XYZ file of C-alpha atoms in Angstrom:
758
model
C -21.187 -29.675 22.258
C -22.345 -32.578 24.505
C -22.098 -32.388 28.388
C -20.066 -34.908 30.374
C -22.495 -37.145 32.115
C -21.780 -38.227 35.686
C -23.464 -41.780 36.062
C -24.117 -42.930 39.115
C -24.746 -46.433 38.982
C -24.256 -49.613 41.225
C -21.458 -51.961 40.999
C -21.620 -55.337 42.027
C -19.262 -57.518 43.888
C -17.581 -60.766 42.739
C -15.025 -63.387 44.279
C -12.483 -65.026 42.678
C -13.982 -68.427 41.355
C -10.975 -69.658 39.253
C -9.611 -73.126 40.400
C -5.894 -73.673 40.635
C -4.379 -74.392 37.880
C -2.406 -77.933 36.875
C 1.125 -77.989 37.729
C 2.550 -78.200 34.293
C 5.235 -76.778 32.097
C 5.023 -74.315 29.883
C 5.204 -75.533 26.114
C 8.676 -73.928 25.362
C 10.316 -75.111 28.583
C 12.208 -77.849 29.784
C 14.516 -79.027 32.633
C 17.527 -81.352 31.915
C 20.098 -83.110 34.374
C 22.681 -80.205 33.112
C 20.297 -77.506 34.394
C 19.851 -79.114 37.864
C 23.860 -79.302 37.972
C 24.080 -75.630 36.925
C 21.413 -74.478 39.641
C 23.103 -76.724 42.561
C 26.548 -75.107 41.583
C 25.482 -71.807 41.706
C 23.587 -72.276 45.039
C 26.743 -73.913 46.442
C 28.628 -70.712 45.568
C 26.417 -68.524 47.219
C 27.200 -70.598 50.494
C 30.689 -70.426 49.789
C 30.691 -66.669 49.436
C 29.157 -66.149 52.760
C 31.187 -68.537 54.560
C 34.255 -66.551 53.942
C 32.357 -63.474 55.100
C 32.011 -62.054 58.917
C 28.798 -63.254 60.131
C 26.560 -60.176 60.332
C 23.275 -61.566 59.454
C 21.023 -64.750 61.009
C 20.050 -65.665 57.490
C 21.554 -65.023 53.792
C 20.264 -62.635 50.914
C 20.016 -64.810 47.814
C 19.249 -63.576 44.104
C 17.105 -65.758 42.198
C 17.746 -64.765 38.334
C 14.616 -65.706 36.556
C 14.506 -66.190 32.745
C 11.643 -63.703 32.064
C 9.568 -61.224 33.309
C 7.629 -62.960 36.186
C 4.260 -62.962 37.337
C 3.603 -63.305 41.061
C 1.686 -66.898 40.289
C 4.890 -68.282 38.530
C 7.623 -67.205 41.185
C 9.308 -70.272 42.546
C 7.430 -72.178 45.321
C 9.498 -74.959 46.714
C 12.912 -73.779 46.005
C 14.346 -71.819 48.838
C 11.012 -72.235 50.659
C 11.318 -72.311 54.544
C 9.298 -75.245 56.188
C 5.957 -73.531 57.294
C 6.290 -70.008 55.621
C 4.729 -68.747 52.653
C 7.993 -68.284 50.254
C 6.697 -64.866 49.260
C 7.118 -63.744 52.697
C 11.068 -63.625 52.467
C 11.223 -61.638 49.164
C 12.902 -58.436 50.219
C 13.642 -56.802 46.837
C 13.011 -56.902 42.913
C 15.076 -55.703 39.948
C 15.705 -56.033 36.368
C 18.666 -57.605 34.935
C 21.429 -55.509 32.954
C 19.883 -55.992 29.544
C 18.624 -53.980 26.758
C 15.070 -52.480 26.918
C 12.732 -55.216 26.297
C 15.220 -57.860 27.113
C 15.195 -57.657 30.823
C 14.356 -60.386 33.236
C 13.304 -60.548 36.693
C 16.050 -60.562 39.823
C 14.100 -61.239 42.856
C 16.211 -61.164 46.163
C 15.146 -63.620 49.125
C 16.315 -63.511 52.722
C 16.628 -67.359 53.615
C 18.256 -69.345 56.486
C 21.035 -71.853 55.564
C 19.302 -74.744 56.910
C 16.801 -74.223 54.152
C 19.474 -73.815 51.450
C 20.898 -76.827 52.377
C 17.632 -78.639 51.976
C 16.964 -77.214 48.731
C 20.179 -78.574 47.458
C 19.392 -82.097 48.882
C 16.123 -82.027 47.250
C 17.445 -80.752 44.030
C 19.455 -83.791 44.090
C 16.543 -85.882 44.460
C 14.791 -83.962 41.668
C 17.667 -84.884 39.321
C 17.349 -88.398 40.084
C 13.812 -88.325 39.246
C 14.057 -86.559 36.010
C 16.924 -89.374 35.429
C 15.116 -92.327 36.442
C 11.349 -91.480 35.223
C 11.892 -88.859 32.209
C 14.718 -89.920 30.380
C 16.883 -87.337 31.734
C 15.016 -84.274 30.565
C 11.276 -82.943 31.675
C 9.534 -81.511 28.624
C 5.905 -80.581 28.363
C 5.459 -83.909 26.343
C 6.625 -86.074 29.069
C 5.764 -84.170 32.214
C 2.516 -82.516 31.743
C -0.834 -84.055 33.103
C -3.558 -84.473 30.565
C -7.252 -83.829 31.197
C -7.515 -87.544 31.052
C -5.175 -88.772 34.167
C -5.283 -92.263 32.716
C -3.275 -91.000 29.744
C -0.568 -89.481 31.890
C 2.799 -91.756 31.937
C 3.656 -90.580 35.574
C 1.368 -92.020 38.043
C 1.495 -91.429 42.125
C 3.765 -94.318 42.553
C 6.528 -92.931 40.289
C 7.188 -90.369 42.829
C 6.561 -92.084 46.197
C 9.828 -93.970 45.781
C 11.830 -90.867 45.886
C 11.108 -89.665 49.398
C 9.393 -86.588 48.364
C 5.418 -85.969 47.522
C 4.148 -85.559 43.909
C 3.138 -82.114 44.110
C 6.553 -80.955 45.788
C 8.582 -82.740 42.878
C 6.443 -81.292 40.337
C 6.799 -77.622 41.457
C 10.199 -78.203 41.866
C 11.041 -79.089 38.037
C 8.474 -76.077 37.240
C 10.572 -73.723 39.483
C 13.904 -75.055 37.749
C 12.058 -74.315 34.714
C 11.585 -70.412 34.996
C 15.001 -69.732 36.799
C 18.618 -69.381 35.458
C 20.808 -68.957 38.285
C 21.250 -68.325 41.749
C 23.737 -65.363 42.990
C 24.690 -62.769 45.358
C 22.776 -59.583 45.478
C 25.221 -56.582 44.066
C 23.662 -53.432 42.663
C 25.258 -51.578 40.035
C 27.180 -48.536 41.213
C 26.221 -46.206 38.615
C 26.780 -42.794 40.376
C 28.296 -39.950 40.055
C 31.292 -37.967 42.069
C 29.017 -36.628 44.800
C 30.223 -36.449 48.271
C 26.622 -37.258 49.841
C 24.581 -40.586 49.046
C 21.381 -42.298 50.178
C 21.990 -45.925 50.788
C 18.919 -48.088 51.327
C 19.461 -51.684 53.079
C 17.555 -54.790 52.449
C 15.068 -55.674 55.174
C 16.786 -58.066 57.854
C 16.479 -58.745 61.548
C 18.643 -55.868 62.205
C 17.891 -52.383 62.587
C 20.017 -49.881 61.063
C 21.571 -48.866 64.564
C 22.061 -52.445 65.269
C 24.092 -52.763 61.639
C 26.141 -49.804 62.254
C 27.148 -51.133 65.450
C 28.126 -54.379 64.111
C 30.131 -52.949 61.253
C 31.543 -50.591 64.055
C 30.568 -47.395 62.261
C 30.324 -44.376 65.048
C 29.149 -40.842 64.182
C 32.498 -39.488 65.620
C 34.597 -40.948 62.730
C 31.769 -40.978 60.227
C 29.114 -38.435 59.317
C 25.444 -39.848 58.782
C 22.029 -39.691 59.382
C 19.056 -41.981 59.247
C 15.649 -41.744 57.990
C 13.111 -44.646 58.460
C 13.998 -48.259 58.984
C 15.930 -49.005 56.087
C 17.840 -46.018 54.530
C 20.997 -44.057 55.536
C 22.298 -40.523 54.231
C 25.975 -40.997 54.239
C 29.296 -39.241 53.183
C 31.741 -40.558 50.388
C 33.540 -42.337 52.923
C 31.256 -44.145 54.929
C 29.794 -45.151 51.504
C 33.116 -46.790 50.370
C 33.353 -48.593 53.749
C 29.804 -50.023 53.622
C 30.432 -50.970 50.023
C 33.294 -52.702 50.751
C 32.391 -54.501 53.726
C 28.456 -55.510 53.069
C 27.920 -54.635 49.427
C 25.438 -57.621 49.325
C 23.281 -55.549 51.971
C 22.929 -52.598 49.981
C 19.534 -52.602 47.966
C 19.725 -49.151 46.593
C 22.278 -46.365 46.373
C 21.317 -42.658 45.130
C 23.674 -40.033 44.124
C 23.242 -36.268 44.270
C 19.804 -37.033 45.705
C 20.640 -34.918 48.650
C 20.762 -31.778 46.559
C 17.450 -30.729 45.004
C 17.739 -27.589 42.697
C 15.654 -25.796 40.412
C 17.017 -25.088 36.933
C 18.651 -21.691 36.730
C 17.639 -20.000 33.626
C 18.110 -16.688 31.842
C 15.439 -13.983 31.999
C 14.025 -11.117 30.120
C 12.234 -8.829 32.749
C 9.857 -6.098 32.777
C 7.841 -3.873 35.412
C 4.788 -2.102 35.613
C 2.133 -1.270 37.945
C -0.691 -4.120 38.255
C -3.910 -4.187 39.786
C -5.789 -7.372 41.072
C -9.115 -7.600 42.927
C -9.151 -8.795 46.612
C -9.370 -12.599 46.889
C -12.880 -14.004 47.967
C -13.519 -17.805 48.186
C -11.420 -19.079 45.417
C -9.835 -22.428 45.958
C -6.405 -23.085 47.329
C -3.545 -24.973 45.940
C -0.620 -25.591 47.857
C 2.905 -24.818 46.462
C 6.156 -26.445 47.945
C 9.093 -24.480 46.476
C 11.749 -22.161 46.853
C 10.733 -18.941 48.971
C 7.986 -16.393 48.092
C 8.347 -12.543 47.948
C 5.486 -10.892 49.593
C 5.917 -7.639 47.991
C 4.550 -8.384 44.613
C 1.181 -7.338 43.162
C -0.532 -10.594 43.930
C 0.445 -11.011 47.685
C -2.850 -10.734 48.944
C -3.893 -13.823 47.282
C -0.930 -15.951 48.873
C -0.535 -17.159 52.350
C 3.002 -17.407 52.868
C 5.228 -19.330 55.247
C 9.034 -19.404 54.930
C 9.369 -23.021 56.106
C 13.090 -22.915 57.298
C 15.315 -23.485 60.135
C 17.626 -21.022 61.904
C 20.715 -22.482 59.695
C 18.532 -22.366 56.521
C 17.205 -18.546 57.203
C 21.123 -17.680 57.358
C 21.559 -18.599 53.391
C 18.777 -16.054 52.495
C 21.184 -13.333 50.595
C 19.034 -11.658 47.953
C 16.009 -12.015 46.044
C 17.277 -14.505 43.927
C 16.313 -16.961 46.938
C 12.617 -15.926 46.186
C 12.546 -15.756 42.196
C 11.247 -19.592 41.387
C 8.693 -19.987 44.011
C 7.443 -16.711 43.204
C 7.171 -17.123 39.615
C 5.430 -20.486 40.236
C 2.683 -19.075 42.429
C 2.461 -16.127 39.891
C 1.049 -18.696 37.328
C -1.213 -20.251 39.834
C -2.712 -16.944 40.933
C -2.947 -14.786 37.643
C -1.284 -16.958 34.735
C -3.801 -16.221 32.260
C -3.448 -12.391 32.637
C 0.188 -12.419 31.887
C -0.539 -15.241 29.308
C -3.547 -14.419 27.674
C -3.206 -17.235 24.963
C -3.406 -19.641 27.775
C -6.453 -18.395 29.566
C -7.832 -21.875 30.601
C -11.239 -20.469 31.912
C -10.402 -21.579 35.250
C -9.823 -17.959 36.892
C -7.895 -17.189 39.591
C -6.666 -19.472 42.480
C -5.530 -18.588 46.312
C -2.120 -20.106 47.078
C -0.730 -21.551 50.252
C 2.848 -21.333 49.781
C 5.600 -23.064 51.331
C 9.219 -21.760 50.968
C 11.222 -24.854 51.926
C 14.536 -23.743 50.692
C 16.533 -21.062 49.052
C 18.057 -22.958 46.178
C 18.855 -26.418 47.591
C 17.684 -28.710 50.229
C 18.971 -32.111 51.433
C 16.490 -34.833 50.492
C 15.567 -36.213 53.791
C 15.054 -32.484 55.031
C 12.917 -32.036 52.109
C 10.880 -35.134 52.923
C 10.720 -34.448 56.352
C 9.110 -30.813 55.396
C 6.655 -32.357 52.680
C 5.020 -34.573 55.683
C 4.920 -32.088 58.234
C 3.287 -29.638 55.655
C 0.878 -31.970 53.979
C -0.463 -33.305 57.633
C -0.954 -29.934 58.778
C -2.802 -28.911 55.849
C -5.918 -31.412 55.098
C -8.056 -29.021 53.604
C -5.718 -28.766 50.289
C -6.291 -31.235 47.685
C -3.781 -30.252 44.818
C -0.079 -29.808 45.458
C 2.201 -28.125 43.025
C 5.920 -29.366 43.199
C 8.165 -27.671 40.843
C 11.484 -28.826 42.163
C 13.695 -31.744 41.038
C 17.158 -33.274 40.626
C 19.561 -33.150 37.785
C 20.685 -36.897 38.165
C 18.373 -39.539 36.253
C 16.387 -41.883 38.396
C 17.421 -45.567 38.351
C 15.927 -48.329 36.257
C 15.416 -50.448 39.308
C 13.744 -48.726 42.022
C 11.808 -45.395 42.842
C 13.690 -42.371 44.402
C 13.605 -41.626 47.866
C 11.471 -38.490 47.809
C 9.008 -39.795 45.191
C 8.347 -42.808 46.934
C 7.378 -40.581 50.275
C 4.830 -38.670 47.618
C 3.264 -41.814 46.605
C 2.863 -42.602 49.892
C 1.044 -39.569 51.101
C -1.041 -39.755 47.950
C -2.208 -43.315 48.739
C -2.994 -42.556 52.398
C -4.534 -39.087 51.920
C -7.255 -37.395 49.499
C -4.518 -35.476 47.563
C -2.629 -35.240 44.283
C 0.738 -34.052 43.657
C 1.338 -32.214 40.320
C 5.295 -32.599 39.736
C 7.421 -30.930 36.936
C 8.978 -33.134 34.710
C 12.512 -31.712 35.285
C 14.980 -30.080 32.861
C 17.815 -31.564 30.840
C 20.678 -28.852 31.845
C 23.593 -30.353 29.959
C 25.403 -28.246 27.544
C 25.830 -31.020 25.164
C 22.844 -33.146 24.479
C 23.404 -36.251 22.531
C 19.949 -37.913 23.422
C 17.440 -37.538 25.831
C 18.091 -38.597 29.451
C 15.575 -40.069 31.910
C 13.827 -37.754 34.371
C 14.988 -36.763 37.471
C 13.445 -37.448 41.012
C 10.720 -36.695 42.096
C 9.400 -37.306 38.505
C 9.541 -40.727 38.968
C 6.467 -40.560 41.510
C 3.858 -43.221 40.054
C 0.778 -41.639 42.065
C 1.492 -37.985 40.956
C 0.899 -36.245 37.745
C 4.228 -35.665 36.006
C 4.091 -32.681 33.543
C 6.584 -32.272 30.580
C 6.775 -29.284 28.558
C 5.964 -28.433 24.834
C 6.345 -25.609 22.071
C 3.248 -23.980 20.815
C 3.203 -26.354 17.874
C 3.034 -29.430 20.351
C 6.535 -30.721 19.451
C 8.501 -31.439 22.847
C 10.695 -28.662 24.323
C 14.271 -28.719 23.629
C 15.278 -29.768 27.543
C 12.893 -32.456 27.550
C 13.589 -35.751 29.900
C 12.189 -38.906 29.247
C 10.552 -41.799 30.672
C 9.365 -44.519 31.204
C 10.006 -45.058 34.973
C 11.295 -48.562 36.170
C 11.765 -49.446 32.435
C 7.865 -49.732 32.219
C 5.801 -47.337 34.040
C 4.428 -44.332 31.809
C 6.058 -41.122 32.893
C 5.542 -38.041 32.274
C 1.897 -38.425 32.544
C 0.828 -35.401 30.152
C 2.649 -32.246 28.614
C 1.975 -28.536 28.712
C 3.096 -25.382 27.449
C 6.039 -24.666 29.406
C 8.297 -22.307 26.847
C 11.497 -22.687 25.545
C 14.972 -20.686 24.959
C 13.308 -18.750 21.813
C 9.677 -19.198 22.903
C 9.223 -18.158 26.548
C 6.009 -17.745 28.641
C 5.486 -14.788 31.251
C 5.445 -15.231 35.029
C 6.296 -12.357 37.830
C 9.101 -12.352 39.855
C 10.094 -10.205 42.838
C 11.930 -7.763 39.879
C 8.641 -7.957 37.989
C 7.070 -9.385 34.922
C 9.836 -12.127 33.519
C 9.612 -14.313 30.464
C 10.488 -17.958 31.729
C 10.872 -21.517 30.241
C 10.666 -25.095 32.088
C 8.890 -27.798 33.074
C 8.712 -25.842 36.116
C 6.043 -23.386 34.450
C 4.047 -26.142 32.860
C 3.321 -27.998 36.136
C 1.243 -25.124 37.252
C -1.038 -24.776 34.674
C -2.147 -28.530 35.325
C -2.376 -27.733 39.036
C -4.874 -25.164 38.001
C -7.034 -27.306 36.176
C -6.705 -29.943 38.795
C -7.816 -27.647 41.419
C -10.912 -26.583 39.315
C -12.130 -30.239 38.757
C -11.707 -31.234 42.385
C -12.562 -28.376 44.451
C -15.026 -26.490 41.949
C -16.418 -29.329 39.778
C -16.500 -31.474 42.777
C -15.110 -34.426 41.086
C -13.148 -37.015 43.398
C -9.184 -36.922 42.108
C -9.170 -40.212 40.699
C -11.916 -39.075 38.600
C -10.103 -35.703 38.049
C -6.708 -37.233 37.043
C -8.892 -39.502 34.539
C -10.428 -36.460 32.835
C -7.018 -34.706 32.471
C -5.352 -37.616 30.872
C -8.383 -38.653 28.756
C -8.487 -35.126 27.256
C -4.748 -35.406 26.466
C -5.053 -38.757 24.660
C -8.258 -38.387 22.640
C -8.748 -40.785 19.581
C -5.167 -40.099 18.206
C -3.183 -40.996 21.260
C -1.919 -44.461 19.747
C -0.737 -42.584 16.751
C -0.253 -39.005 17.323
C 2.154 -39.568 20.537
C 4.044 -42.885 19.173
C 7.187 -40.745 18.240
C 7.448 -38.867 21.334
C 5.598 -41.043 23.694
C 8.712 -40.923 26.032
C 8.584 -37.502 26.219
C 4.978 -36.458 25.723
C 3.200 -39.312 28.205
C -0.447 -39.519 27.222
C 0.057 -35.991 25.107
C -1.026 -32.236 25.590
C -4.036 -31.288 27.556
C -6.413 -28.776 26.206
C -5.908 -25.185 27.136
C -9.432 -24.269 27.545
C -10.958 -26.233 30.855
C -14.502 -26.355 28.755
C -12.613 -28.778 26.230
C -11.916 -30.899 29.158
C -15.361 -30.988 30.197
C -17.165 -31.216 27.159
C -17.306 -33.439 24.185
C -18.415 -33.339 20.627
C -22.016 -33.772 19.638
C -21.340 -37.361 18.100
C -19.957 -38.721 21.445
C -21.064 -39.915 24.925
C -18.860 -39.325 27.359
C -19.846 -40.258 30.909
C -17.657 -40.942 34.197
C -18.047 -43.399 36.874
C -16.754 -43.622 40.320
C -16.515 -46.528 42.731
C -14.343 -48.219 45.071
C -12.663 -51.781 44.756
C -13.589 -53.966 47.718
C -13.503 -57.742 46.113
C -11.680 -59.606 43.478
C -14.167 -58.246 40.385
C -16.317 -54.898 40.662
C -18.887 -55.278 37.849
C -21.957 -53.949 36.189
C -23.334 -55.475 33.186
C -26.281 -53.487 32.402
C -24.634 -50.400 30.819
C -27.394 -49.603 28.083
C -25.374 -48.168 25.346
C -28.026 -46.866 22.477
C -28.707 -48.958 19.226
C -29.266 -47.868 15.692
C -32.119 -48.732 13.628
C -30.371 -52.047 12.548
C -29.955 -53.446 16.120
C -26.242 -52.576 16.016
C -24.093 -50.570 18.269
C -22.521 -48.046 15.771
C -19.505 -46.875 17.956
C -15.708 -46.762 18.610
C -15.048 -46.529 22.487
C -12.437 -45.756 24.606
C -11.985 -45.751 28.422
C -9.455 -45.051 30.950
C -8.914 -45.900 34.619
C -6.794 -44.330 37.644
C -6.348 -45.000 41.145
C -3.794 -44.275 43.753
C -2.469 -47.669 45.160
C -0.033 -48.321 48.244
C 3.331 -49.166 46.942
C 6.706 -50.759 48.604
C 9.967 -49.074 47.358
C 11.638 -51.875 49.000
C 10.138 -54.105 46.322
C 12.202 -52.611 43.888
C 10.659 -52.919 39.953
C 7.593 -54.585 41.895
C 6.803 -51.221 43.213
C 2.952 -51.175 43.131
C 1.144 -53.313 46.151
C -2.387 -53.631 44.135
C -3.327 -53.862 40.533
C -6.961 -53.017 39.303
C -7.284 -54.230 35.542
C -10.116 -52.791 33.327
C -12.478 -54.419 30.793
C -15.210 -52.540 28.953
C -17.261 -53.508 25.850
C -20.472 -55.363 24.638
C -21.727 -58.596 26.725
C -21.393 -61.656 24.566
C -23.637 -64.633 24.541
C -21.689 -66.345 27.507
C -22.120 -63.277 29.651
C -18.420 -62.407 29.197
C -17.381 -59.236 27.963
C -15.685 -58.512 24.412
C -13.196 -56.124 25.716
C -12.576 -53.237 23.100
C -8.545 -53.702 24.022
C -9.225 -57.646 23.507
C -7.812 -57.939 27.189
C -7.690 -61.558 27.647
C -5.537 -61.898 31.056
C -8.047 -63.322 33.206
C -9.994 -65.156 30.876
C -10.747 -68.719 31.175
C -8.143 -71.137 29.411
C -6.181 -68.257 28.263
C -2.622 -67.630 28.749
C -0.522 -64.326 28.404
C 2.978 -63.979 30.167
C 3.934 -61.231 32.141
C 6.047 -59.360 29.958
C 3.234 -59.282 27.404
C 0.416 -58.012 30.089
C 2.822 -55.268 31.031
C 3.496 -54.280 27.488
C 0.001 -54.567 25.956
C -2.366 -54.317 29.164
C -0.290 -51.824 31.457
C -0.456 -54.490 34.282
C 0.492 -53.230 37.722
C 0.267 -49.327 36.403
C -2.119 -47.195 38.119
C -3.517 -45.529 34.961
C -4.566 -47.830 32.150
C -5.995 -46.030 28.842
C -7.712 -48.261 26.473
C -9.041 -46.953 22.805
C -9.451 -48.149 19.257
C -7.924 -46.384 16.492
C -10.170 -43.826 14.436
C -10.716 -45.088 11.135
C -13.216 -46.994 8.666
C -15.357 -48.343 11.553
C -18.425 -50.775 11.264
C -21.369 -50.872 13.257
C -20.713 -53.690 16.075
C -23.472 -56.702 16.216
C -25.330 -56.986 19.599
C -25.273 -60.428 21.161
C -28.806 -61.461 21.586
C -29.969 -57.954 22.768
C -27.360 -57.847 25.429
C -25.943 -54.364 26.854
C -22.395 -53.560 27.645
C -20.487 -54.078 30.652
C -17.635 -53.115 32.852
C -15.199 -55.233 35.002
C -12.472 -53.991 37.470
C -10.433 -56.826 38.589
C -8.164 -56.497 41.431
C -4.903 -58.268 42.466
C -2.712 -58.075 45.309
C 1.059 -58.333 44.738
C 1.965 -59.021 48.230
C 0.599 -62.202 50.207
C -1.880 -60.070 52.377
C -5.657 -59.791 52.166
C -7.043 -56.683 50.834
C -6.908 -54.369 53.915
C -9.233 -51.677 52.644
C -11.433 -50.447 49.492
C -9.345 -48.895 46.762
C -11.092 -45.956 44.874
C -11.092 -45.581 41.258
C -12.273 -43.130 38.515
C -13.439 -44.262 34.985
C -13.957 -42.074 31.859
C -15.810 -43.770 28.976
C -16.356 -42.133 25.563
C -18.279 -43.727 22.799
C -18.075 -41.853 19.324
C -20.810 -42.440 16.970
C -19.381 -43.644 13.679
C -22.513 -41.925 11.495
C -22.129 -38.568 13.292
C -25.590 -39.126 15.236
C -25.895 -37.448 18.589
C -27.554 -40.562 20.664
C -26.779 -38.616 24.334
C -30.589 -38.190 24.897
C -31.322 -41.749 24.413
C -28.339 -42.746 26.769
C -29.733 -40.572 29.620
C -32.885 -41.680 29.163
C -32.082 -45.430 29.311
C -29.754 -45.047 32.395
C -32.565 -43.081 34.149
C -35.046 -45.725 33.264
C -32.859 -48.371 35.201
C -32.904 -46.204 38.370
C -29.561 -44.595 37.891
C -28.836 -40.853 38.481
C -27.336 -39.017 35.492
C -26.191 -35.542 35.855
C -25.171 -33.537 32.888
C -22.087 -31.557 34.050
C -21.895 -27.880 33.207
C -19.256 -25.530 34.410
C -21.523 -22.812 35.314
C -24.138 -24.785 37.483
C -21.007 -26.178 39.515
C -19.384 -22.686 39.933
C -22.857 -21.406 41.323
C -23.047 -24.570 43.432
C -19.258 -24.042 44.780
C -20.007 -20.239 45.569
C -23.341 -21.099 47.419
C -21.257 -23.494 49.832
C -18.357 -20.985 50.503
C -20.920 -18.431 51.535
C -20.939 -17.724 55.462
C -24.228 -18.312 57.260
C -24.803 -16.124 60.458
C -27.118 -17.172 63.008
C -28.887 -14.882 65.214
């Protein structure tokens, strides 16, 4: 087995030098006089709707229904644009249309004033006259697009000026009309259960929640509610019905049953025996947020326990049942391999800082408040295990309230949450339901469960989230009805099953990689996912991808931290601080024929800031990855054939998301392992890596974004070329460290020793 290499190379920064494109129609697009009439009438319908409603807001909320999944650069630029304001600044939400999977289109909500809407209607009338007078009643790519030779263009500047609008404005308005279907009133689908408590999130306007409630004559005598943050309200059924009747257009998100977070009750088989365990020493600490912990168990010395309950919650503690689930989770983290020898991962034991936040249920707002407080007060903990979840499916159009908080914490702090994928507890299961919150947390590692044979557990729930993002991330062995694993409860050792008991095993591995091996959380996450995916990811998980994510993580940590003798696996860590972060000098060894006898795979992980209010357009920042040989023109021949940012290439947003995982924070690219041929070298050039950064919102980069990359090269003839690679990297002045578990454990132990000064 070869060691994994940590290569400390220098990345260069490159600015975006791409010129602005021409204002042209896409080849298949057109704008007719009838289309202008449809858009104008739908906008008048919006005005009539609000005219008949009590005036609550200073402006109007308007849905723009696009005819595709739309890139930021292709959103409307002139329609509904206020004067002296960037139109993207008035976007307050985004969701998908109610269409079958794969056929969804964007619906983006804008908050715009009446004057701007009337101006847009007047200008649409002018555009209609322009199309009628200059384009024979229909704008098409053939009669509208400007060629490279301006003299050949039918439309000269004088054709525009007589209509009273600038040339660019008319052209952009026609382009806008080509990408949308209609305007409408915001209306969320109320696909909610019969629960009596809801979380309602409102679109961002000039009104605070207090002001809005005051205008709607809602008081806390007649209705029970509580506020959380700037836009979210926890309400009872009667208040929900009232708000939904009065201001349905103001409601951006509705979540039912999110007020109750429960663990999944299971039938257990119990055995009890006297067990000895050594005292803890300097082992790393994992944070656990769960139900209560029983301090009478044999491993209690390994656990720093806090019952994080208020006085009212303490009154609900009735029996050991309140301490079962939390004790079982912590038992796996501390001493799981002893109870399950076949799952011995080689990571040893871990100490736990356990926070019992509930007995068997908790309000969502209270859970989130506790989460924030606990994480803020324990900055030394890097890995947090959260094996709580809801029965209700997450929405296709927005991230759940608690998952968004997890993402916020991980974007701002050097931590990672490992979250269970939630269980399907229905009596009858016709098909798999989507995961429950907070398993829709994008930045977290979400873990589903499999049987020993690698097939999904019978209670598995599925992704993706927001109809696109890959969840769960990975799977691990959490048992099943007839194939349980062992955990320790207040009454003794028990046989259990569930995603709750798969997650702690991944928490162990993540803590080992971060706190013992010294990897960044970005690199550790990339190593975990890369080890699960391997070379067969595109084939082996195709049938169960929505249940398995990237696949099963190997049991032994050694398999995560080593590679085959015919492979070179190296990790890179850096910070994106410019449009492009690049290195064009990676010295991949050649064979005797001056060719590259490899297939390659690569993965990048990062923790972006996110905006829940933006709905399906959730992540604020995108890092795309290219890796491959340097061609004669100095560009990269990407192993995934990624052409998103290539000059003179066009790829639509739907394809970018599907094929290149645009806007996702984990990207895995790989060639399928088959009868591959050696690759030619372009004029003796080397290999390169390019990481391109894009911002979703109209804001400048306000800080660097750390990333971890894992790259694997497999020699197709079975030759071990790792020594040549190390030598070539060292020759270029790069530091190359061979990662060995024993050495890193020695370093960790040495760093934990206390020094006494006399």
